[in-house]
Short mmCIF file of C-alpha atoms in Angstrom, two decimals:
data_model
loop_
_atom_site.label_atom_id
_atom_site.label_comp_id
_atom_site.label_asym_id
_atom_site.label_seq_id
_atom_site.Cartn_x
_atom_site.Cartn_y
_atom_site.Cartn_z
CA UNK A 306 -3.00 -63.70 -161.84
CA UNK A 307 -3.99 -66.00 -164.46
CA UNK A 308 -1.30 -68.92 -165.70
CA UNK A 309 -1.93 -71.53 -168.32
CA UNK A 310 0.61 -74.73 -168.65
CA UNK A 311 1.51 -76.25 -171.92
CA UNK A 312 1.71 -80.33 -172.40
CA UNK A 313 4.18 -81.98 -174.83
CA UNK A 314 2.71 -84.77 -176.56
CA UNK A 315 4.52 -87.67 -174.92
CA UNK A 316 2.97 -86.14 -171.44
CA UNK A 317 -0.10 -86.33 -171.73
CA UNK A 318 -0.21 -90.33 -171.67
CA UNK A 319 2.69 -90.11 -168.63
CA UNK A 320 0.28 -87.68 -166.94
CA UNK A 321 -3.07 -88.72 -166.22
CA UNK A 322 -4.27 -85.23 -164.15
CA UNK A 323 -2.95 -82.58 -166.00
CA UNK A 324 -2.79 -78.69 -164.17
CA UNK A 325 -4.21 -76.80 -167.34
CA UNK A 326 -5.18 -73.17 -165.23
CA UNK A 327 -3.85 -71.86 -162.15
CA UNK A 328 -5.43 -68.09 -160.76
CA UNK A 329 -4.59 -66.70 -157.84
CA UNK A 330 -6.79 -63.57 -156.68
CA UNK A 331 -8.77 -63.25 -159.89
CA UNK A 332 -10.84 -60.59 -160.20
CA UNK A 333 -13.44 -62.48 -162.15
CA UNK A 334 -14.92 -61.04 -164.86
CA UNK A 335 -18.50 -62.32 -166.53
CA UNK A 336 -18.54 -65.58 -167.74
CA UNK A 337 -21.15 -66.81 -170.29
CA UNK A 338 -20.53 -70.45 -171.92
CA UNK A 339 -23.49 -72.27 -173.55
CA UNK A 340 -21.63 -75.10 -174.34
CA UNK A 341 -19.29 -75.17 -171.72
CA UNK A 342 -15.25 -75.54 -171.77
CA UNK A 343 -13.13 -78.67 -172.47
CA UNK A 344 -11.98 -78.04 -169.11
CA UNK A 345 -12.94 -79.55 -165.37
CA UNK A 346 -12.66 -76.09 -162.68
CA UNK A 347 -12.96 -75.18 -159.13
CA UNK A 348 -13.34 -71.82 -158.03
CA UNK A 349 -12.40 -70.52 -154.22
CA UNK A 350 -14.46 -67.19 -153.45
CA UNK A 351 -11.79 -65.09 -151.63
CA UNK A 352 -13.54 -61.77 -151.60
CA UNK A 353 -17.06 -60.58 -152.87
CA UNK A 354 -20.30 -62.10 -153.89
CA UNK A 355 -21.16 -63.92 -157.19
CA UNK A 356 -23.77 -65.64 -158.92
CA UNK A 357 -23.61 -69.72 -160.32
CA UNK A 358 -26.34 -71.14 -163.34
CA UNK A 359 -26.10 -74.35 -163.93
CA UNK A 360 -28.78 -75.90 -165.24
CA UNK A 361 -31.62 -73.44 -165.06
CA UNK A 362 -30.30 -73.54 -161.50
CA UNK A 363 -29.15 -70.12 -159.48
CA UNK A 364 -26.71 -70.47 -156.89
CA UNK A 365 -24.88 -67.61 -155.03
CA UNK A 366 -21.27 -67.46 -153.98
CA UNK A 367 -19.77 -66.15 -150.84
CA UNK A 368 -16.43 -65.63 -149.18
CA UNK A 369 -15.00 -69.12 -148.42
CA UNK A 370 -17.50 -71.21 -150.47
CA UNK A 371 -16.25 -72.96 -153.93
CA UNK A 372 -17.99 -74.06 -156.93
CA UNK A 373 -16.99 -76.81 -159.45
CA UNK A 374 -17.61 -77.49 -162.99
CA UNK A 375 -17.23 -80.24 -164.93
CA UNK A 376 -16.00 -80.44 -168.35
CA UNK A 377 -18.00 -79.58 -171.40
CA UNK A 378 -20.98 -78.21 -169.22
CA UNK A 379 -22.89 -75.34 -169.73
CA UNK A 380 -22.66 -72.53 -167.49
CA UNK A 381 -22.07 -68.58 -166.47
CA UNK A 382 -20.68 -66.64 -163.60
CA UNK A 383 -20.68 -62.93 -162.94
CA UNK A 384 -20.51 -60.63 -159.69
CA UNK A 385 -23.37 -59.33 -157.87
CA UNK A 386 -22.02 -55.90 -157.69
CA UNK A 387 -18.43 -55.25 -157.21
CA UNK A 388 -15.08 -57.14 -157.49
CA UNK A 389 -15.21 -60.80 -156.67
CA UNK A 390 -11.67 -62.27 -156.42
CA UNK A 391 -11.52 -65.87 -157.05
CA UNK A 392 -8.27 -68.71 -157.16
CA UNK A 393 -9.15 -71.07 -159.79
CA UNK A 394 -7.43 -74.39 -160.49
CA UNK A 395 -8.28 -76.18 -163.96
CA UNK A 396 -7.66 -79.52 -164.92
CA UNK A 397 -8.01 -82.19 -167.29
CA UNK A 398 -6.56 -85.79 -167.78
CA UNK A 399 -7.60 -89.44 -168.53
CA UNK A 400 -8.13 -90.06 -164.23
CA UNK A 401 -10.86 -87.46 -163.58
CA UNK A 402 -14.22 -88.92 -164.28
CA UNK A 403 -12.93 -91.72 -162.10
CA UNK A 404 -11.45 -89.44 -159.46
CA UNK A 405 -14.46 -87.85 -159.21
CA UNK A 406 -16.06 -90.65 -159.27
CA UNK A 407 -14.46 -92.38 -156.18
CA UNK A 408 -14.45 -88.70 -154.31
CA UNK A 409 -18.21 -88.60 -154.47
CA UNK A 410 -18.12 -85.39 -156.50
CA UNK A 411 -21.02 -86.30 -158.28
CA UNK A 412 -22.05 -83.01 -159.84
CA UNK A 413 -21.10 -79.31 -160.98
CA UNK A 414 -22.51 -77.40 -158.14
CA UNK A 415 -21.72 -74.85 -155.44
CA UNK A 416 -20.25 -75.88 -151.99
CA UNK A 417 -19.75 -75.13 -148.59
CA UNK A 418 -15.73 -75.23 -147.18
CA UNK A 419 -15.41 -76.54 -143.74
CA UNK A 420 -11.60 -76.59 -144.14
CA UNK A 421 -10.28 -73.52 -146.23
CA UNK A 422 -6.57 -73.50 -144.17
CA UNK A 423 -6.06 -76.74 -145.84
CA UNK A 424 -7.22 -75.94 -149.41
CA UNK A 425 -5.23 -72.49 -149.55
CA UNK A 426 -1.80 -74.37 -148.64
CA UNK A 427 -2.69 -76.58 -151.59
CA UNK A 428 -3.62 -73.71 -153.24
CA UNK A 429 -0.12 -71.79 -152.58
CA UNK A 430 1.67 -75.01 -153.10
CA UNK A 431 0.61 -75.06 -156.71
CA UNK A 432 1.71 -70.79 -157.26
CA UNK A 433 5.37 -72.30 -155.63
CA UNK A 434 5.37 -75.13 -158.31
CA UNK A 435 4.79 -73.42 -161.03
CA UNK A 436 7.49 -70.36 -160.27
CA UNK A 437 9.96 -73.33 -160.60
CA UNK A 438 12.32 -74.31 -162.81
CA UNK A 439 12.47 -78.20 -162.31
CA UNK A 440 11.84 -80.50 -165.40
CA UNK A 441 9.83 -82.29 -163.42
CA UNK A 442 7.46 -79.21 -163.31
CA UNK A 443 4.32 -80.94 -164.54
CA UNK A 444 4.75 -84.02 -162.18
CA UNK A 445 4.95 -81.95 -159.40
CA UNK A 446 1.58 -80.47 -160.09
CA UNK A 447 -0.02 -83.21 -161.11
CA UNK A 448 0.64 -84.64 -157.76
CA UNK A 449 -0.41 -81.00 -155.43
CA UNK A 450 -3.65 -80.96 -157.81
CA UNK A 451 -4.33 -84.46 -156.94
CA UNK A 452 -3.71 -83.99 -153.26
CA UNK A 453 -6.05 -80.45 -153.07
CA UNK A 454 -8.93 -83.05 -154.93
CA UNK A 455 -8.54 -85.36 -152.40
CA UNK A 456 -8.47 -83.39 -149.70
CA UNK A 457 -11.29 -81.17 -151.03
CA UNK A 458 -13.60 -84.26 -151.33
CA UNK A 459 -13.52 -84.22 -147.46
CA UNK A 460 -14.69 -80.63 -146.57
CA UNK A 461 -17.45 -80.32 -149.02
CA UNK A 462 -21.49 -79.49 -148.20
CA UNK A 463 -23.29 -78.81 -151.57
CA UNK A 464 -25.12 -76.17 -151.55
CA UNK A 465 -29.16 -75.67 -152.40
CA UNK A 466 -29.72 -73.57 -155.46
CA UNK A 467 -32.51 -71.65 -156.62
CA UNK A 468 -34.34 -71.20 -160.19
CA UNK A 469 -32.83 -69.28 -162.58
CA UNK A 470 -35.95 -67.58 -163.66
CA UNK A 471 -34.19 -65.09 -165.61
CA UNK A 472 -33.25 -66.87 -168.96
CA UNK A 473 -33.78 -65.04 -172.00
CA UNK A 474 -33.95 -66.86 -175.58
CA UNK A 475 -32.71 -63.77 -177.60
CA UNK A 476 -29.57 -63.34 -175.18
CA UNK A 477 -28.79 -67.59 -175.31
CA UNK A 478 -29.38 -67.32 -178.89
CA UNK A 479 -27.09 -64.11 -179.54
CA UNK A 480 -24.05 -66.01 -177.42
CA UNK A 481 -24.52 -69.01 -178.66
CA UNK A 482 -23.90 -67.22 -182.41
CA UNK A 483 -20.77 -65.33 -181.18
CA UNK A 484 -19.27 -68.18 -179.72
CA UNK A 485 -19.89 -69.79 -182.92
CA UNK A 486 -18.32 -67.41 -185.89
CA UNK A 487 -16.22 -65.05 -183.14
CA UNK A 488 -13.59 -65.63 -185.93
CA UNK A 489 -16.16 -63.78 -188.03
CA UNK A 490 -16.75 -60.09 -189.20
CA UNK A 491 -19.93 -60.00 -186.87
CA UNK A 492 -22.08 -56.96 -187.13
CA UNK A 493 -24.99 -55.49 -185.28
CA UNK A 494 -27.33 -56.36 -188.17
CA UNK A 495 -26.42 -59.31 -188.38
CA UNK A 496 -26.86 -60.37 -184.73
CA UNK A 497 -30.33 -58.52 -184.90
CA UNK A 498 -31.68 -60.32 -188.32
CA UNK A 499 -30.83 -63.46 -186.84
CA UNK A 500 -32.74 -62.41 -183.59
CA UNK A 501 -35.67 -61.23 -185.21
CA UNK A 502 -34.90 -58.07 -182.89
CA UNK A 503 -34.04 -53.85 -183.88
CA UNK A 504 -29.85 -53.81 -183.41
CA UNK A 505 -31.59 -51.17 -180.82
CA UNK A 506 -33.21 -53.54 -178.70
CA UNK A 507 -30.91 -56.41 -178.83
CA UNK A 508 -28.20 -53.74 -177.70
CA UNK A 509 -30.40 -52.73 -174.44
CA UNK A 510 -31.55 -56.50 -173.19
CA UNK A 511 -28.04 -57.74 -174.50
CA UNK A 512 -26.35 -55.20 -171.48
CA UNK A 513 -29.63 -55.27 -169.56
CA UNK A 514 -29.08 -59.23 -169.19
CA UNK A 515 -25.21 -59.68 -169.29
CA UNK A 516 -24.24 -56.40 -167.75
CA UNK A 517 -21.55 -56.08 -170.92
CA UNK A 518 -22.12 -54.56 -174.47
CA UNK A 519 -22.19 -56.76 -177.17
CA UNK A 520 -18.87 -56.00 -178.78
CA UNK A 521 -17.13 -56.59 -175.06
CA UNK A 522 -18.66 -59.84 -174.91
CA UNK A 523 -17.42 -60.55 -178.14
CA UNK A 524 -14.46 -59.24 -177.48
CA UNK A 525 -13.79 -61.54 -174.32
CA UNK A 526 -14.92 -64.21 -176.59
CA UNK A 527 -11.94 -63.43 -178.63
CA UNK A 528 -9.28 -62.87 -176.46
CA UNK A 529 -10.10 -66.18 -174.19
CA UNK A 530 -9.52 -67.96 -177.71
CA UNK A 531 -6.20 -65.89 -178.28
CA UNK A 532 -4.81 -66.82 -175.12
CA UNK A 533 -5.50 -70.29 -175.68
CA UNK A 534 -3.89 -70.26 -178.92
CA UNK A 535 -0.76 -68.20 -177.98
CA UNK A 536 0.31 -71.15 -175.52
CA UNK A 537 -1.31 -74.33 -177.31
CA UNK A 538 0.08 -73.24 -180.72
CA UNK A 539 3.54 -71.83 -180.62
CA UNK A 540 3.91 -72.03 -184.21
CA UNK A 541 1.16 -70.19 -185.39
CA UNK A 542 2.00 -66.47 -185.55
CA UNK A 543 0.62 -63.28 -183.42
CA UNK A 544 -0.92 -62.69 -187.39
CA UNK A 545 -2.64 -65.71 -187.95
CA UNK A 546 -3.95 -65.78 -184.41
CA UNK A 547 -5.24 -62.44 -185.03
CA UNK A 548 -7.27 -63.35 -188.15
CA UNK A 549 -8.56 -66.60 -186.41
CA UNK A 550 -9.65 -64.90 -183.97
CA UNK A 551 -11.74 -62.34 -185.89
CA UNK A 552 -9.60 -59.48 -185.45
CA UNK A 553 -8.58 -57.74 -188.92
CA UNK A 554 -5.14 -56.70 -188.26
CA UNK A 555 -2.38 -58.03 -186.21
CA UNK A 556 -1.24 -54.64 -184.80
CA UNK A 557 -5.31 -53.89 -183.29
CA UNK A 558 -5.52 -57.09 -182.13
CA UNK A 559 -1.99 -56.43 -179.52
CA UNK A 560 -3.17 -53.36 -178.98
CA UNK A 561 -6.36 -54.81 -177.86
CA UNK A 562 -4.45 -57.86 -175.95
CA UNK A 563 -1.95 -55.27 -174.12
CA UNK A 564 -5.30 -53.35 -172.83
CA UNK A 565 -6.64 -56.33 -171.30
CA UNK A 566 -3.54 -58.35 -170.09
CA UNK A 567 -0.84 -55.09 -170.01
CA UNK A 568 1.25 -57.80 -172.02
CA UNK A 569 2.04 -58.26 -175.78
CA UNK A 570 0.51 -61.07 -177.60
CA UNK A 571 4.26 -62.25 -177.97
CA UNK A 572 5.30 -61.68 -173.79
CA UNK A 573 2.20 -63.65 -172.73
CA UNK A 574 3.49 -66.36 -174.97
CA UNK A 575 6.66 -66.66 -173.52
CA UNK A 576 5.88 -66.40 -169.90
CA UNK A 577 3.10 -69.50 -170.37
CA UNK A 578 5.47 -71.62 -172.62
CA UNK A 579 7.71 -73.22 -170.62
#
């Protein structure tokens, strides 16, 4: 479960820690983002084993260890090999860097848990918020998410990471120009003249490296930017989303959407917008 919150404009000066993303048993799916996300995030490992790079830094992920990432900084994620379920709380507001700041939470990293109980009733706490109806919805979580911060800031051990010796220029320089013109009509030969690499190769290090084909990367690419869009911009339509987007047609890109989220473009909407 994945759950996005919309702000009104008068909030976002009454709310300085804003709840943005809430996930509860994610299974998480691979994560590439050279220039990161306008969004701070915590991750709680619940089942599996994953891989961290930050930084030209490797760190691996375990039941019951976290990893945090500050806003606007360049990372990826994936599993080792199977599903790895994650809870995920995202956040942004004008009281972070300083929150952070006074917590000692001095860098994106990955980190040891020597209180989990604790975290997961903050956790829960946060799933029984947002199920509410209460105007004072946003408050509410504001408040939890500060709480779980605080309280995280006293069970934390960073831990050591390794090289990421694994870094490919062709594959940072393919993402970096789908993340760029996803609302594009992107082809193969494009991606390979701008690689200086056969659309045969690029295809085989592109999966080799990422463990996803091109057009699903792309395609993630897309949809992350849909879903943002559906809830951030409830008067643009499920049309003009589409075509931002990259997608042709309004009709593909639900059919698409539905595959991935088994919800219309127009029910995911409505169940974020509150």
């Amino acid at each position: 479960m994945l759950r996005s919150f919309q702000y009104k404009k008068n909030e976002y000066d009454a709310i300085p820690l804003k709840l943005v993303l809430l996930g509860a048993d994610h299974d998480q799916e691979p994560v590439y983002r050279m220039h990161g996300i306008n969004l701070n995030q915590i991750f709680f490992c619940k089942e599996g084993q994953g891989e961290l790079i930050l930084d030209n830094r490797k760190y691996v992920i375990d039941k019951g260890q976290c990893f945090i990432i500050f806003s606007n900084t360049p990372h990826e994620y994936h599993s080792t090999g199977g599903k790895w379920i994650l809870d995920i709380v995202g956040f942004n507001g004008s009281i972070v860097p300083l929150l952070f700041r006074a917590l000692k939470i001095n860098s994106s990293g990955a980190y040891l848990l020597s209180n989990r109980e604790m975290i997961d009733a903050h956790h829960k706490k946060l799933i029984e918020i947002a199920e509410q109806n209460s105007r004072h919805k946003h408050m509410l979580l504001s408040q939890e998410t500060y709480a779980l911060i605080t309280d995280l800031s006293f069970c934390l051990t960073h831990i050591a990471s390794g090289s990421a010796d694994y870094g490919n220029p062709t594959i940072t320089q393919t993402i970096e120009y789908l993340e760029t013109h996803y609302g594009e009509d992107i082809s193969l030969d494009t991606l390979a003249q701008i690689t200086s690499r056969t659309p045969e190769y690029l295809c085989s290090i592109f999966k080799e490296h990422t463990g996803l084909t091109i057009v699903k990367y792309l395609n993630c690419i897309r949809l992350l930017h849909a879903q943002i869009l559906l809830v951030q911009e409830p008067s643009m339509s499920i049309k003009e989303i589409a075509e931002k987007c990259g997608y042709s047609s309004a009709s593909y890109f639900g059919k698409v959407f539905f595959k991935q989220y088994k919800l219309t473009p127009n029910q995911y909407r409505m169940s974020h917008i509150m």
